[in-house]
């Protein structure tokens, strides 16, 4: 297993926000369906008579594709990252990325693979399915993976990681572009010992859920509109909506 990032205190993260005027109604509907369906999912370890606690379901305003995490502990470090963001031309960056060659072995070199239909200067995201990064029968978190048949999204995010390399916490693990759907980290838990303020984390047997949502589309064909730097830790805003504070963002024109 690849080593985890260093233990630096994480303060910010670089991301692609997923909530837009187009995606909002789609996500409101699909997240509501999932929450109602998954509420009575079996749990292992600590038991809850009413099923999965509501705090485990990630709010709409927190959905994003995380590109990398940052430890910006000084005003100078934060301003340095924001300066790069302000100078970034994501549309130009995206235009320089060619789709992966999806041509089959049966095609001759002169034949072109099927066109994805995407504008070279734009990028669309579809979230489909449900995944766990741990054993499905004992998992604390579930994610919705992004479809990326031509690898443009992945390559775009890799280029972003290169641009912000001096400000990202180094992580040798593969980049996974998925949206957080459920995480028991946010569920209050009982302390395991009196000496340590460590809580027992709820784990789920999500085997059935993952199978049932294998082909579930959370949002489809949503255009990427922004690249943003946000603060770690979602905050409750006016109206009771929970979301991450955006400290800087740049639009894809």
PDB file of C-alpha atoms in Angstrom:
ATOM      1  CA  UNK A   1       0.000   0.000   0.000  1.00  0.00           C
ATOM      2  CA  UNK A   2       1.311   3.445  -0.892  1.00  0.00           C
ATOM      3  CA  UNK A   3       2.249   5.723   2.013  1.00  0.00           C
ATOM      4  CA  UNK A   4      -0.291   8.275   3.134  1.00  0.00           C
ATOM      5  CA  UNK A   5       0.378  12.038   2.964  1.00  0.00           C
ATOM      6  CA  UNK A   6       2.546  13.603   5.658  1.00  0.00           C
ATOM      7  CA  UNK A   7       1.036  14.573   8.977  1.00  0.00           C
ATOM      8  CA  UNK A   8       1.036  18.313   8.181  1.00  0.00           C
ATOM      9  CA  UNK A   9      -2.089  20.081   9.393  1.00  0.00           C
ATOM     10  CA  UNK A  10      -4.365  20.330   6.394  1.00  0.00           C
ATOM     11  CA  UNK A  11      -5.993  23.722   5.929  1.00  0.00           C
ATOM     12  CA  UNK A  12      -7.175  23.916   2.310  1.00  0.00           C
ATOM     13  CA  UNK A  13      -7.764  21.778  -0.758  1.00  0.00           C
ATOM     14  CA  UNK A  14      -7.754  22.261  -4.524  1.00  0.00           C
ATOM     15  CA  UNK A  15     -10.907  21.004  -6.183  1.00  0.00           C
ATOM     16  CA  UNK A  16     -13.433  21.043  -8.988  1.00  0.00           C
ATOM     17  CA  UNK A  17     -16.786  22.104  -7.491  1.00  0.00           C
ATOM     18  CA  UNK A  18     -19.637  19.855  -8.602  1.00  0.00           C
ATOM     19  CA  UNK A  19     -22.664  21.962  -7.661  1.00  0.00           C
ATOM     20  CA  UNK A  20     -23.778  24.154 -10.570  1.00  0.00           C
ATOM     21  CA  UNK A  21     -27.107  25.434 -11.825  1.00  0.00           C
ATOM     22  CA  UNK A  22     -27.268  22.343 -14.053  1.00  0.00           C
ATOM     23  CA  UNK A  23     -26.187  19.753 -11.507  1.00  0.00           C
ATOM     24  CA  UNK A  24     -28.083  21.064  -8.481  1.00  0.00           C
ATOM     25  CA  UNK A  25     -31.537  19.673  -9.406  1.00  0.00           C
ATOM     26  CA  UNK A  26     -29.993  16.361 -10.497  1.00  0.00           C
ATOM     27  CA  UNK A  27     -28.017  15.962  -7.277  1.00  0.00           C
ATOM     28  CA  UNK A  28     -30.872  17.068  -5.040  1.00  0.00           C
ATOM     29  CA  UNK A  29     -33.008  14.304  -6.504  1.00  0.00           C
ATOM     30  CA  UNK A  30     -30.421  11.516  -6.545  1.00  0.00           C
ATOM     31  CA  UNK A  31     -28.990  12.267  -3.101  1.00  0.00           C
ATOM     32  CA  UNK A  32     -32.505  12.236  -1.658  1.00  0.00           C
ATOM     33  CA  UNK A  33     -33.207   8.867  -3.287  1.00  0.00           C
ATOM     34  CA  UNK A  34     -29.990   7.413  -1.890  1.00  0.00           C
ATOM     35  CA  UNK A  35     -30.500   8.807   1.594  1.00  0.00           C
ATOM     36  CA  UNK A  36     -33.989   7.334   1.855  1.00  0.00           C
ATOM     37  CA  UNK A  37     -32.827   3.997   0.458  1.00  0.00           C
ATOM     38  CA  UNK A  38     -29.623   3.688   2.472  1.00  0.00           C
ATOM     39  CA  UNK A  39     -30.936   4.887   5.823  1.00  0.00           C
ATOM     40  CA  UNK A  40     -31.619   1.337   6.994  1.00  0.00           C
ATOM     41  CA  UNK A  41     -28.386  -0.185   5.706  1.00  0.00           C
ATOM     42  CA  UNK A  42     -26.846  -2.708   8.124  1.00  0.00           C
ATOM     43  CA  UNK A  43     -23.968  -1.489  10.264  1.00  0.00           C
ATOM     44  CA  UNK A  44     -21.121  -3.390  11.844  1.00  0.00           C
ATOM     45  CA  UNK A  45     -19.338  -2.489  15.051  1.00  0.00           C
ATOM     46  CA  UNK A  46     -21.420   0.172  16.719  1.00  0.00           C
ATOM     47  CA  UNK A  47     -25.191  -0.275  16.174  1.00  0.00           C
ATOM     48  CA  UNK A  48     -27.877   2.322  15.603  1.00  0.00           C
ATOM     49  CA  UNK A  49     -31.507   1.244  15.992  1.00  0.00           C
ATOM     50  CA  UNK A  50     -32.660   3.758  13.377  1.00  0.00           C
ATOM     51  CA  UNK A  51     -30.044   2.858  10.746  1.00  0.00           C
ATOM     52  CA  UNK A  52     -27.339   5.122   9.350  1.00  0.00           C
ATOM     53  CA  UNK A  53     -27.269   8.469  11.195  1.00  0.00           C
ATOM     54  CA  UNK A  54     -28.138  11.466   8.999  1.00  0.00           C
ATOM     55  CA  UNK A  55     -24.767  13.110   9.754  1.00  0.00           C
ATOM     56  CA  UNK A  56     -23.047  10.434   7.654  1.00  0.00           C
ATOM     57  CA  UNK A  57     -24.717  11.561   4.424  1.00  0.00           C
ATOM     58  CA  UNK A  58     -22.683  14.324   2.822  1.00  0.00           C
ATOM     59  CA  UNK A  59     -24.604  17.558   2.179  1.00  0.00           C
ATOM     60  CA  UNK A  60     -25.096  18.799  -1.368  1.00  0.00           C
ATOM     61  CA  UNK A  61     -22.903  21.859  -0.815  1.00  0.00           C
ATOM     62  CA  UNK A  62     -19.859  19.750   0.074  1.00  0.00           C
ATOM     63  CA  UNK A  63     -19.676  17.780  -3.176  1.00  0.00           C
ATOM     64  CA  UNK A  64     -16.513  18.275  -5.209  1.00  0.00           C
ATOM     65  CA  UNK A  65     -13.730  16.396  -6.927  1.00  0.00           C
ATOM     66  CA  UNK A  66     -10.673  16.883  -4.733  1.00  0.00           C
ATOM     67  CA  UNK A  67      -7.463  17.362  -6.719  1.00  0.00           C
ATOM     68  CA  UNK A  68      -5.127  17.722  -3.755  1.00  0.00           C
ATOM     69  CA  UNK A  69      -4.829  18.925  -0.167  1.00  0.00           C
ATOM     70  CA  UNK A  70      -2.803  21.851   1.145  1.00  0.00           C
ATOM     71  CA  UNK A  71      -1.158  22.955   4.375  1.00  0.00           C
ATOM     72  CA  UNK A  72      -1.226  26.748   4.096  1.00  0.00           C
ATOM     73  CA  UNK A  73      -0.338  27.673   7.656  1.00  0.00           C
ATOM     74  CA  UNK A  74       0.882  31.205   6.960  1.00  0.00           C
ATOM     75  CA  UNK A  75      -0.661  34.154   5.101  1.00  0.00           C
ATOM     76  CA  UNK A  76       2.306  34.048   2.724  1.00  0.00           C
ATOM     77  CA  UNK A  77       1.671  30.420   1.800  1.00  0.00           C
ATOM     78  CA  UNK A  78      -2.014  31.059   1.270  1.00  0.00           C
ATOM     79  CA  UNK A  79      -1.351  34.111  -0.879  1.00  0.00           C
ATOM     80  CA  UNK A  80       1.183  32.139  -2.924  1.00  0.00           C
ATOM     81  CA  UNK A  81      -1.390  29.464  -3.759  1.00  0.00           C
ATOM     82  CA  UNK A  82      -4.037  32.073  -4.558  1.00  0.00           C
ATOM     83  CA  UNK A  83      -1.618  33.924  -6.838  1.00  0.00           C
ATOM     84  CA  UNK A  84      -1.123  30.779  -8.908  1.00  0.00           C
ATOM     85  CA  UNK A  85      -4.884  30.292  -9.029  1.00  0.00           C
ATOM     86  CA  UNK A  86      -5.450  33.853 -10.251  1.00  0.00           C
ATOM     87  CA  UNK A  87      -2.836  33.391 -12.973  1.00  0.00           C
ATOM     88  CA  UNK A  88      -4.289  30.066 -14.063  1.00  0.00           C
ATOM     89  CA  UNK A  89      -6.017  29.809 -17.428  1.00  0.00           C
ATOM     90  CA  UNK A  90      -7.918  26.520 -17.047  1.00  0.00           C
ATOM     91  CA  UNK A  91      -9.540  26.789 -20.478  1.00  0.00           C
ATOM     92  CA  UNK A  92      -6.148  27.047 -22.154  1.00  0.00           C
ATOM     93  CA  UNK A  93      -4.860  24.215 -19.985  1.00  0.00           C
ATOM     94  CA  UNK A  94      -7.776  22.011 -20.975  1.00  0.00           C
ATOM     95  CA  UNK A  95      -7.416  22.827 -24.670  1.00  0.00           C
ATOM     96  CA  UNK A  96      -3.876  21.461 -24.586  1.00  0.00           C
ATOM     97  CA  UNK A  97      -5.080  18.029 -23.472  1.00  0.00           C
ATOM     98  CA  UNK A  98      -5.799  15.483 -26.161  1.00  0.00           C
ATOM     99  CA  UNK A  99      -8.298  12.676 -25.494  1.00  0.00           C
ATOM    100  CA  UNK A 100      -6.825   9.237 -24.940  1.00  0.00           C
ATOM    101  CA  UNK A 101      -6.721   7.087 -28.062  1.00  0.00           C
ATOM    102  CA  UNK A 102      -9.727   4.803 -27.655  1.00  0.00           C
ATOM    103  CA  UNK A 103      -9.194   3.103 -31.027  1.00  0.00           C
ATOM    104  CA  UNK A 104      -9.582  -0.670 -30.889  1.00  0.00           C
ATOM    105  CA  UNK A 105      -6.848  -3.034 -32.019  1.00  0.00           C
ATOM    106  CA  UNK A 106      -8.960  -3.921 -35.060  1.00  0.00           C
ATOM    107  CA  UNK A 107      -8.827  -0.364 -36.411  1.00  0.00           C
ATOM    108  CA  UNK A 108      -6.102   0.622 -38.816  1.00  0.00           C
ATOM    109  CA  UNK A 109      -3.758   3.507 -37.961  1.00  0.00           C
ATOM    110  CA  UNK A 110      -5.600   5.758 -40.410  1.00  0.00           C
ATOM    111  CA  UNK A 111      -8.987   5.282 -38.760  1.00  0.00           C
ATOM    112  CA  UNK A 112     -10.221   7.609 -36.031  1.00  0.00           C
ATOM    113  CA  UNK A 113     -11.825   6.390 -32.838  1.00  0.00           C
ATOM    114  CA  UNK A 114     -15.366   7.446 -32.063  1.00  0.00           C
ATOM    115  CA  UNK A 115     -15.616  11.143 -31.215  1.00  0.00           C
ATOM    116  CA  UNK A 116     -16.694  11.893 -27.658  1.00  0.00           C
ATOM    117  CA  UNK A 117     -18.555  14.977 -28.861  1.00  0.00           C
ATOM    118  CA  UNK A 118     -16.936  17.239 -26.270  1.00  0.00           C
ATOM    119  CA  UNK A 119     -15.680  20.703 -27.087  1.00  0.00           C
ATOM    120  CA  UNK A 120     -11.883  20.665 -26.631  1.00  0.00           C
ATOM    121  CA  UNK A 121     -12.216  23.792 -24.476  1.00  0.00           C
ATOM    122  CA  UNK A 122     -14.897  22.332 -22.198  1.00  0.00           C
ATOM    123  CA  UNK A 123     -15.155  19.363 -19.881  1.00  0.00           C
ATOM    124  CA  UNK A 124     -18.254  17.496 -18.743  1.00  0.00           C
ATOM    125  CA  UNK A 125     -18.614  15.289 -15.680  1.00  0.00           C
ATOM    126  CA  UNK A 126     -20.902  12.326 -15.076  1.00  0.00           C
ATOM    127  CA  UNK A 127     -21.000  10.560 -11.718  1.00  0.00           C
ATOM    128  CA  UNK A 128     -22.084   6.929 -11.894  1.00  0.00           C
ATOM    129  CA  UNK A 129     -21.984   4.014  -9.465  1.00  0.00           C
ATOM    130  CA  UNK A 130     -20.906   3.661  -5.848  1.00  0.00           C
ATOM    131  CA  UNK A 131     -17.500   2.617  -4.545  1.00  0.00           C
ATOM    132  CA  UNK A 132     -15.604   2.035  -1.334  1.00  0.00           C
ATOM    133  CA  UNK A 133     -11.864   2.377  -0.884  1.00  0.00           C
ATOM    134  CA  UNK A 134     -11.917  -0.301   1.814  1.00  0.00           C
ATOM    135  CA  UNK A 135     -13.512  -3.683   2.408  1.00  0.00           C
ATOM    136  CA  UNK A 136     -17.145  -3.274   1.376  1.00  0.00           C
ATOM    137  CA  UNK A 137     -18.448  -5.223   4.370  1.00  0.00           C
ATOM    138  CA  UNK A 138     -16.655  -2.897   6.803  1.00  0.00           C
ATOM    139  CA  UNK A 139     -16.368   0.541   5.260  1.00  0.00           C
ATOM    140  CA  UNK A 140     -16.728   4.004   6.788  1.00  0.00           C
ATOM    141  CA  UNK A 141     -17.087   5.894   3.498  1.00  0.00           C
ATOM    142  CA  UNK A 142     -18.705   5.626   0.068  1.00  0.00           C
ATOM    143  CA  UNK A 143     -17.959   7.600  -3.088  1.00  0.00           C
ATOM    144  CA  UNK A 144     -19.485   8.213  -6.518  1.00  0.00           C
ATOM    145  CA  UNK A 145     -16.791   7.766  -9.201  1.00  0.00           C
ATOM    146  CA  UNK A 146     -16.594  10.049 -12.217  1.00  0.00           C
ATOM    147  CA  UNK A 147     -16.807   8.583 -15.705  1.00  0.00           C
ATOM    148  CA  UNK A 148     -13.761   9.520 -17.747  1.00  0.00           C
ATOM    149  CA  UNK A 149     -13.673   7.414 -20.941  1.00  0.00           C
ATOM    150  CA  UNK A 150     -11.186   9.637 -22.773  1.00  0.00           C
ATOM    151  CA  UNK A 151      -9.090  10.441 -19.667  1.00  0.00           C
ATOM    152  CA  UNK A 152      -9.393  14.204 -20.243  1.00  0.00           C
ATOM    153  CA  UNK A 153     -10.679  14.833 -16.729  1.00  0.00           C
ATOM    154  CA  UNK A 154      -7.852  12.832 -15.164  1.00  0.00           C
ATOM    155  CA  UNK A 155      -5.199  14.515 -17.306  1.00  0.00           C
ATOM    156  CA  UNK A 156      -6.635  17.948 -16.566  1.00  0.00           C
ATOM    157  CA  UNK A 157      -6.473  17.304 -12.832  1.00  0.00           C
ATOM    158  CA  UNK A 158      -2.959  15.898 -13.113  1.00  0.00           C
ATOM    159  CA  UNK A 159      -1.884  19.112 -14.832  1.00  0.00           C
ATOM    160  CA  UNK A 160      -3.470  21.094 -12.011  1.00  0.00           C
ATOM    161  CA  UNK A 161      -1.449  19.053  -9.528  1.00  0.00           C
ATOM    162  CA  UNK A 162       1.711  19.906 -11.455  1.00  0.00           C
ATOM    163  CA  UNK A 163       0.886  23.630 -11.518  1.00  0.00           C
ATOM    164  CA  UNK A 164       0.186  23.707  -7.761  1.00  0.00           C
ATOM    165  CA  UNK A 165       2.903  21.180  -6.901  1.00  0.00           C
ATOM    166  CA  UNK A 166       4.776  23.459  -4.485  1.00  0.00           C
ATOM    167  CA  UNK A 167       1.626  24.002  -2.427  1.00  0.00           C
ATOM    168  CA  UNK A 168       0.094  20.520  -2.371  1.00  0.00           C
ATOM    169  CA  UNK A 169       0.879  18.011   0.356  1.00  0.00           C
ATOM    170  CA  UNK A 170       2.802  15.247  -1.395  1.00  0.00           C
ATOM    171  CA  UNK A 171       0.775  12.091  -1.899  1.00  0.00           C
ATOM    172  CA  UNK A 172       2.092   9.131  -3.870  1.00  0.00           C
ATOM    173  CA  UNK A 173      -1.267   7.382  -3.979  1.00  0.00           C
ATOM    174  CA  UNK A 174      -3.103   7.317  -7.342  1.00  0.00           C
ATOM    175  CA  UNK A 175      -5.386  10.284  -7.976  1.00  0.00           C
ATOM    176  CA  UNK A 176      -8.999   9.199  -7.544  1.00  0.00           C
ATOM    177  CA  UNK A 177     -11.644  11.554  -8.893  1.00  0.00           C
ATOM    178  CA  UNK A 178     -14.810  10.765  -7.012  1.00  0.00           C
ATOM    179  CA  UNK A 179     -17.439  12.625  -5.021  1.00  0.00           C
ATOM    180  CA  UNK A 180     -17.981  11.887  -1.324  1.00  0.00           C
ATOM    181  CA  UNK A 181     -21.486  10.516  -0.760  1.00  0.00           C
ATOM    182  CA  UNK A 182     -21.322   9.069   2.749  1.00  0.00           C
ATOM    183  CA  UNK A 183     -18.726   9.277   5.516  1.00  0.00           C
ATOM    184  CA  UNK A 184     -19.174   8.148   9.110  1.00  0.00           C
ATOM    185  CA  UNK A 185     -16.321  10.416  10.211  1.00  0.00           C
ATOM    186  CA  UNK A 186     -18.981  13.064  10.782  1.00  0.00           C
ATOM    187  CA  UNK A 187     -21.070  10.885  13.091  1.00  0.00           C
ATOM    188  CA  UNK A 188     -20.533  11.600  16.812  1.00  0.00           C
ATOM    189  CA  UNK A 189     -19.101   8.506  18.471  1.00  0.00           C
ATOM    190  CA  UNK A 190     -18.400   7.186  21.922  1.00  0.00           C
ATOM    191  CA  UNK A 191     -14.858   7.268  23.305  1.00  0.00           C
ATOM    192  CA  UNK A 192     -12.968   3.964  23.195  1.00  0.00           C
ATOM    193  CA  UNK A 193     -10.922   4.706  26.331  1.00  0.00           C
ATOM    194  CA  UNK A 194     -10.767   7.365  29.017  1.00  0.00           C
ATOM    195  CA  UNK A 195      -7.133   8.100  28.235  1.00  0.00           C
ATOM    196  CA  UNK A 196      -7.623   8.792  24.566  1.00  0.00           C
ATOM    197  CA  UNK A 197     -10.128  11.104  22.959  1.00  0.00           C
ATOM    198  CA  UNK A 198     -10.491   8.671  20.113  1.00  0.00           C
ATOM    199  CA  UNK A 199     -13.976   7.683  19.080  1.00  0.00           C
ATOM    200  CA  UNK A 200     -15.161   4.363  17.749  1.00  0.00           C
ATOM    201  CA  UNK A 201     -15.920   4.919  14.073  1.00  0.00           C
ATOM    202  CA  UNK A 202     -19.071   3.458  12.625  1.00  0.00           C
ATOM    203  CA  UNK A 203     -18.506   1.018   9.771  1.00  0.00           C
ATOM    204  CA  UNK A 204     -21.088  -0.165   7.298  1.00  0.00           C
ATOM    205  CA  UNK A 205     -21.730  -3.368   5.463  1.00  0.00           C
ATOM    206  CA  UNK A 206     -22.272  -1.654   2.122  1.00  0.00           C
ATOM    207  CA  UNK A 207     -22.024  -4.765  -0.053  1.00  0.00           C
ATOM    208  CA  UNK A 208     -25.686  -4.714  -1.033  1.00  0.00           C
ATOM    209  CA  UNK A 209     -25.766  -0.943  -1.511  1.00  0.00           C
ATOM    210  CA  UNK A 210     -22.747  -0.927  -3.809  1.00  0.00           C
ATOM    211  CA  UNK A 211     -24.234  -3.697  -5.938  1.00  0.00           C
ATOM    212  CA  UNK A 212     -27.613  -1.969  -6.104  1.00  0.00           C
ATOM    213  CA  UNK A 213     -26.112   1.371  -7.123  1.00  0.00           C
ATOM    214  CA  UNK A 214     -23.596   0.010  -9.622  1.00  0.00           C
ATOM    215  CA  UNK A 215     -25.339   1.710 -12.555  1.00  0.00           C
ATOM    216  CA  UNK A 216     -26.935   4.590 -10.664  1.00  0.00           C
ATOM    217  CA  UNK A 217     -26.297   7.982 -12.293  1.00  0.00           C
ATOM    218  CA  UNK A 218     -25.942  10.787  -9.742  1.00  0.00           C
ATOM    219  CA  UNK A 219     -25.469  13.543 -12.292  1.00  0.00           C
ATOM    220  CA  UNK A 220     -24.876  13.465 -16.023  1.00  0.00           C
ATOM    221  CA  UNK A 221     -23.105  15.658 -18.559  1.00  0.00           C
ATOM    222  CA  UNK A 222     -22.453  18.550 -16.179  1.00  0.00           C
ATOM    223  CA  UNK A 223     -19.974  21.087 -17.509  1.00  0.00           C
ATOM    224  CA  UNK A 224     -16.999  21.932 -15.329  1.00  0.00           C
ATOM    225  CA  UNK A 225     -17.322  25.634 -14.555  1.00  0.00           C
ATOM    226  CA  UNK A 226     -14.634  26.393 -11.976  1.00  0.00           C
ATOM    227  CA  UNK A 227     -11.426  25.377 -10.266  1.00  0.00           C
ATOM    228  CA  UNK A 228     -11.351  26.415  -6.607  1.00  0.00           C
ATOM    229  CA  UNK A 229      -9.320  26.471  -3.420  1.00  0.00           C
ATOM    230  CA  UNK A 230     -11.490  25.815  -0.369  1.00  0.00           C
ATOM    231  CA  UNK A 231     -10.952  25.616   3.361  1.00  0.00           C
ATOM    232  CA  UNK A 232     -10.927  22.187   4.968  1.00  0.00           C
ATOM    233  CA  UNK A 233     -14.027  21.572   7.062  1.00  0.00           C
ATOM    234  CA  UNK A 234     -17.522  22.443   5.885  1.00  0.00           C
ATOM    235  CA  UNK A 235     -19.393  25.260   7.617  1.00  0.00           C
ATOM    236  CA  UNK A 236     -23.113  25.828   8.109  1.00  0.00           C
ATOM    237  CA  UNK A 237     -24.213  28.881   6.134  1.00  0.00           C
ATOM    238  CA  UNK A 238     -27.339  31.010   6.207  1.00  0.00           C
ATOM    239  CA  UNK A 239     -30.388  28.875   5.628  1.00  0.00           C
ATOM    240  CA  UNK A 240     -28.735  25.906   7.313  1.00  0.00           C
ATOM    241  CA  UNK A 241     -26.833  24.804   4.206  1.00  0.00           C
ATOM    242  CA  UNK A 242     -23.475  23.143   4.858  1.00  0.00           C
ATOM    243  CA  UNK A 243     -20.654  23.893   2.435  1.00  0.00           C
ATOM    244  CA  UNK A 244     -16.928  24.534   2.182  1.00  0.00           C
ATOM    245  CA  UNK A 245     -15.705  28.118   2.287  1.00  0.00           C
ATOM    246  CA  UNK A 246     -14.219  29.116  -1.061  1.00  0.00           C
ATOM    247  CA  UNK A 247     -11.129  31.309  -0.646  1.00  0.00           C
ATOM    248  CA  UNK A 248     -10.425  31.586  -4.362  1.00  0.00           C
ATOM    249  CA  UNK A 249     -11.769  30.339  -7.670  1.00  0.00           C
ATOM    250  CA  UNK A 250     -11.261  30.747 -11.392  1.00  0.00           C
ATOM    251  CA  UNK A 251     -13.797  30.052 -14.138  1.00  0.00           C
ATOM    252  CA  UNK A 252     -13.523  28.000 -17.291  1.00  0.00           C
ATOM    253  CA  UNK A 253     -14.686  30.477 -19.918  1.00  0.00           C
TER     254      UNK A 253
END
